[in-house]
């Protein structure tokens, strides 16, 4: 334990062989959480004051070396711009057909530079959560990280007109100092931190200790973890070495198989959640989005499916399984913890 972060115990057991039974509202068998990673405009580029271009997660990133020395790469910038110019309108229209809402994991700088879309997503009822200030690392120490997080608040609130955002986060870094910095800034800004999704360790939400309270003392109100998934992430279209997918049908089959298994577990009384992660510049290409359309049409025919935002999951879980009653999940099997 240090002033910068808290290291929780490793928990290999979780809920064990007895997952929370029948957890979703009105007997729903599965919670389906669509995530939009909104990164375009926040990527590394000299246009944003960076030394070079973005090195990863664009159509050419396995073959094209990132620029440096303040040199812009117009091709890479075009690929990110496609995500907003063409991809996002396509995705908005698709979700409006079903009246479904996604959780927007927003790199705050991206909202600042992409015109009317921040308020459009608010008007459509999508959740506004945070994916960081920029789509890059957030400082090398606690104070630098806090400064980036404060900037995230400023940019998200200015672009959306909302004063109670963000209440949920996914950054993608495993470093515990980011969780500490977030917990600290939320206290300073008096905005509730309802959940964190920097976890890949389950198919159900779970509680962890509040890192701020573990270091600085005071009441431990817990940190609700709502796990993410890379298995059903559209980044698989860009994974090299045969580990990803290349055709829309491949990604559809992956989504369908995961849904069918989790839905069957829900029918047996052990309801889970499923995450579908999307990027404007990935799945919103004309061919790839056909996989998403097929999947949405498929699950729309199934009874007792709860398509929901992560904020809705967090609010439900906090009411049904409050921290003061449940405590950290690792304590359910504390005899096995090192």
XYZ file of C-alpha atoms in Angstrom:
338
model
C 0.000 0.000 0.000
C 1.354 3.442 -0.954
C 0.044 6.993 -1.189
C -0.499 6.523 -4.930
C -2.444 3.298 -5.085
C -4.012 0.372 -3.261
C -3.367 -3.219 -4.331
C -6.404 -5.399 -3.561
C -5.969 -9.124 -2.829
C -6.009 -11.484 -5.809
C -9.401 -13.163 -6.113
C -9.483 -16.367 -8.137
C -12.796 -17.548 -6.644
C -15.230 -14.665 -7.003
C -18.757 -15.979 -6.557
C -17.462 -19.529 -6.910
C -19.869 -22.159 -8.174
C -22.864 -20.208 -6.847
C -23.224 -17.053 -8.977
C -25.890 -14.562 -8.036
C -29.214 -16.181 -9.012
C -31.858 -14.462 -11.129
C -30.213 -11.094 -10.784
C -31.803 -8.915 -13.458
C -35.025 -6.867 -13.248
C -38.309 -8.643 -13.822
C -36.685 -12.020 -14.285
C -34.642 -11.042 -17.332
C -32.276 -13.849 -18.333
C -29.404 -11.723 -19.604
C -28.208 -8.111 -19.520
C -26.746 -6.979 -22.852
C -24.470 -3.957 -22.657
C -23.451 -2.283 -25.909
C -20.370 -0.081 -25.548
C -19.238 2.612 -27.979
C -15.566 3.497 -27.575
C -15.569 7.107 -28.797
C -11.897 7.846 -29.501
C -11.720 9.671 -32.822
C -10.319 13.159 -32.343
C -8.499 12.218 -29.142
C -5.850 10.004 -30.741
C -2.155 10.834 -30.905
C -1.451 13.285 -33.728
C 0.593 16.490 -34.065
C -2.780 18.169 -34.688
C -3.416 17.495 -30.982
C 0.051 18.712 -30.009
C 1.705 15.271 -29.980
C 5.072 14.309 -31.409
C 3.689 11.824 -33.916
C 0.766 9.901 -35.329
C -1.280 7.162 -33.674
C 0.558 3.810 -33.773
C -2.345 1.439 -33.182
C -5.895 0.341 -33.968
C -6.401 1.703 -37.439
C -6.622 -0.169 -40.748
C -2.867 0.049 -41.457
C -1.377 -0.144 -37.976
C 0.389 -3.471 -38.524
C 2.258 -2.194 -41.588
C 2.534 1.563 -41.148
C 5.076 3.010 -38.747
C 3.913 5.955 -36.676
C 5.341 9.323 -37.626
C 7.473 11.356 -35.235
C 9.069 14.784 -34.988
C 5.793 16.634 -35.383
C 4.980 15.090 -38.790
C 1.307 14.404 -39.430
C 0.105 11.255 -41.189
C -2.851 12.199 -43.338
C -3.851 8.607 -44.087
C -4.096 7.672 -40.412
C -6.000 10.868 -39.636
C -8.426 10.032 -42.457
C -9.133 6.639 -40.910
C -10.032 8.208 -37.585
C -12.126 10.884 -39.292
C -14.106 8.158 -41.088
C -15.359 6.967 -37.719
C -17.222 10.226 -37.095
C -18.013 11.314 -40.667
C -19.517 7.986 -41.780
C -19.452 5.415 -38.997
C -21.220 7.213 -36.166
C -24.270 8.382 -38.198
C -24.668 4.798 -39.444
C -24.596 3.455 -35.888
C -27.005 6.080 -34.557
C -29.570 5.192 -37.228
C -29.249 1.471 -36.473
C -29.829 1.874 -32.739
C -32.745 4.225 -33.292
C -34.503 1.408 -35.161
C -34.608 -0.619 -31.932
C -34.797 2.220 -29.406
C -31.779 0.740 -27.621
C -29.178 2.715 -25.678
C -25.457 2.174 -25.480
C -22.839 3.312 -23.000
C -20.465 5.827 -24.585
C -16.929 5.460 -23.300
C -15.759 8.871 -24.380
C -12.248 10.203 -24.707
C -13.174 13.702 -23.624
C -11.097 15.499 -26.253
C -13.043 13.590 -28.927
C -16.360 15.127 -27.868
C -14.724 18.539 -27.898
C -13.816 18.364 -31.605
C -16.600 16.310 -33.223
C -19.321 18.891 -33.597
C -22.918 18.243 -32.570
C -22.633 14.579 -31.644
C -22.087 14.921 -27.893
C -25.462 16.570 -27.345
C -27.096 14.341 -29.971
C -26.077 11.242 -28.019
C -27.394 12.818 -24.814
C -30.702 13.607 -26.540
C -30.939 9.992 -27.758
C -30.552 8.764 -24.170
C -27.142 7.113 -24.466
C -25.022 6.995 -21.333
C -22.010 9.328 -21.262
C -19.130 7.639 -19.446
C -15.397 8.277 -19.696
C -12.553 6.598 -21.591
C -10.016 9.199 -20.454
C -9.078 12.719 -21.436
C -7.097 11.631 -24.487
C -6.721 8.206 -26.102
C -3.300 7.678 -24.551
C -1.641 7.142 -21.185
C -2.751 9.469 -18.407
C 0.403 10.671 -16.702
C 3.257 8.979 -14.900
C 2.283 9.825 -11.319
C -0.815 10.509 -9.248
C -0.868 14.278 -9.725
C -0.441 14.099 -13.513
C -3.159 11.468 -13.699
C -5.504 13.574 -11.587
C -4.909 16.563 -13.886
C -5.954 14.476 -16.919
C -9.049 13.261 -15.093
C -10.026 16.809 -14.107
C -9.636 17.795 -17.765
C -11.919 14.882 -18.692
C -14.614 16.275 -16.398
C -14.229 19.772 -17.827
C -14.444 18.669 -21.451
C -17.301 16.175 -21.013
C -19.423 18.604 -19.029
C -18.801 21.473 -21.448
C -19.584 19.419 -24.564
C -22.720 17.716 -23.202
C -24.139 20.458 -20.985
C -24.403 17.887 -18.168
C -22.922 18.535 -14.736
C -23.216 14.983 -13.402
C -20.856 13.255 -15.855
C -18.964 11.053 -15.856
C -20.231 8.490 -13.336
C -18.577 5.484 -14.972
C -15.145 4.755 -16.435
C -13.089 2.468 -18.594
C -9.507 3.431 -19.401
C -7.940 0.056 -20.153
C -4.910 0.437 -17.940
C -4.264 -2.149 -15.277
C -2.355 0.254 -13.077
C -4.024 0.759 -9.721
C -2.941 4.418 -9.506
C -5.578 5.327 -12.103
C -8.316 3.873 -9.897
C -6.937 5.870 -6.976
C -6.805 9.080 -9.014
C -10.371 8.594 -10.243
C -11.715 7.970 -6.747
C -9.919 11.097 -5.514
C -11.119 13.396 -8.305
C -14.722 12.228 -7.976
C -14.594 13.275 -4.347
C -13.106 16.631 -5.274
C -15.724 17.239 -7.980
C -18.641 15.870 -5.899
C -19.784 13.619 -8.772
C -20.713 10.043 -7.792
C -18.496 7.263 -9.146
C -21.107 4.586 -9.782
C -18.851 1.964 -11.370
C -15.510 1.159 -12.920
C -15.090 -1.237 -15.864
C -11.294 -1.636 -15.757
C -11.719 -5.355 -15.163
C -11.865 -8.481 -17.294
C -12.479 -10.929 -14.455
C -16.099 -11.975 -14.726
C -19.509 -12.036 -16.398
C -21.247 -10.355 -13.447
C -20.622 -7.156 -11.497
C -18.760 -7.441 -8.217
C -17.580 -5.219 -5.401
C -14.016 -4.193 -4.582
C -12.841 -1.895 -1.773
C -12.750 1.844 -2.361
C -9.043 2.517 -3.061
C -9.257 6.021 -1.583
C -10.575 4.747 1.742
C -7.999 1.957 1.823
C -5.153 4.498 1.605
C -6.503 7.642 3.239
C -9.017 6.206 5.674
C -12.642 7.166 6.112
C -15.751 5.230 5.202
C -15.244 2.480 2.645
C -18.242 2.727 0.326
C -16.798 0.238 -2.151
C -16.068 0.393 -5.862
C -18.501 -1.445 -8.092
C -16.701 -3.275 -10.887
C -18.652 -4.036 -14.079
C -16.281 -6.187 -16.148
C -15.393 -5.545 -19.773
C -14.619 -8.151 -22.451
C -12.244 -8.354 -25.391
C -13.814 -11.576 -26.743
C -16.830 -9.730 -28.154
C -14.946 -6.558 -29.055
C -14.853 -5.359 -32.655
C -11.110 -4.806 -32.272
C -10.931 -8.479 -33.315
C -11.168 -7.228 -36.901
C -7.698 -5.738 -36.365
C -5.991 -8.499 -34.366
C -3.046 -10.059 -36.207
C -1.606 -13.557 -36.189
C -4.863 -15.421 -36.770
C -6.296 -14.505 -33.368
C -8.993 -12.219 -34.697
C -11.781 -12.295 -37.258
C -11.741 -11.150 -40.857
C -15.301 -11.606 -42.131
C -18.526 -10.158 -40.680
C -19.969 -13.667 -40.385
C -17.093 -14.650 -38.091
C -17.811 -11.823 -35.660
C -21.559 -12.518 -35.769
C -20.952 -16.172 -34.890
C -18.722 -15.125 -31.988
C -21.405 -12.774 -30.634
C -24.185 -15.312 -31.130
C -22.275 -18.122 -29.405
C -21.488 -15.955 -26.397
C -25.072 -14.734 -26.162
C -26.519 -18.254 -26.478
C -24.312 -19.615 -23.694
C -25.010 -16.758 -21.303
C -28.722 -16.812 -22.128
C -28.835 -20.554 -21.366
C -27.157 -19.930 -18.014
C -29.795 -17.303 -17.309
C -32.548 -19.788 -18.128
C -31.025 -22.071 -15.476
C -31.273 -19.296 -12.897
C -27.733 -17.855 -13.054
C -28.209 -14.675 -15.085
C -25.103 -12.981 -16.471
C -24.212 -9.922 -18.538
C -22.764 -9.666 -22.039
C -20.629 -6.821 -23.362
C -20.475 -5.893 -27.054
C -17.708 -3.351 -27.621
C -17.884 -1.130 -30.707
C -15.721 1.561 -32.299
C -16.962 4.078 -34.853
C -14.058 3.365 -37.203
C -14.169 -0.439 -36.809
C -17.571 -2.097 -36.931
C -19.294 0.824 -38.645
C -17.700 0.020 -41.995
C -20.506 -1.009 -44.404
C -19.629 -4.701 -44.498
C -18.750 -5.151 -40.861
C -21.869 -3.460 -39.528
C -23.916 -6.211 -41.162
C -22.679 -8.537 -38.409
C -23.957 -6.129 -35.781
C -27.300 -5.743 -37.571
C -27.732 -9.529 -37.699
C -26.898 -9.870 -34.015
C -29.295 -7.128 -32.956
C -32.058 -8.684 -35.034
C -31.314 -12.090 -33.495
C -31.477 -11.052 -29.849
C -34.541 -8.878 -30.474
C -36.515 -12.101 -31.045
C -35.543 -13.594 -27.666
C -37.747 -13.078 -24.605
C -36.396 -11.668 -21.347
C -33.377 -9.843 -22.763
C -32.433 -6.610 -20.966
C -30.564 -4.280 -23.333
C -29.272 -1.643 -20.964
C -26.556 0.861 -20.206
C -23.870 0.237 -17.658
C -25.286 2.980 -15.498
C -28.576 1.056 -15.368
C -26.688 -2.090 -14.372
C -24.833 -0.167 -11.668
C -27.985 1.392 -10.236
C -29.754 -1.964 -10.152
C -26.800 -3.786 -8.575
C -26.277 -1.118 -5.942
C -29.913 -1.402 -4.891
C -30.103 -5.196 -4.909
C -26.597 -5.984 -3.632
C -25.420 -2.919 -1.672
C -21.816 -2.798 -0.557
C -22.664 -2.421 3.107
C -24.418 -5.792 2.912
C -22.176 -7.615 0.411
C -18.709 -6.243 1.050
C -15.801 -6.984 -1.303
C -16.375 -10.132 -3.318
C -13.027 -11.600 -2.306
C -14.264 -11.824 1.290
C -16.869 -14.406 0.261
C -13.994 -16.893 0.193
C -11.439 -15.137 2.364
C -10.012 -18.428 3.567
C -8.556 -18.953 0.098
C -7.072 -15.454 -0.229
C -3.322 -14.964 0.155
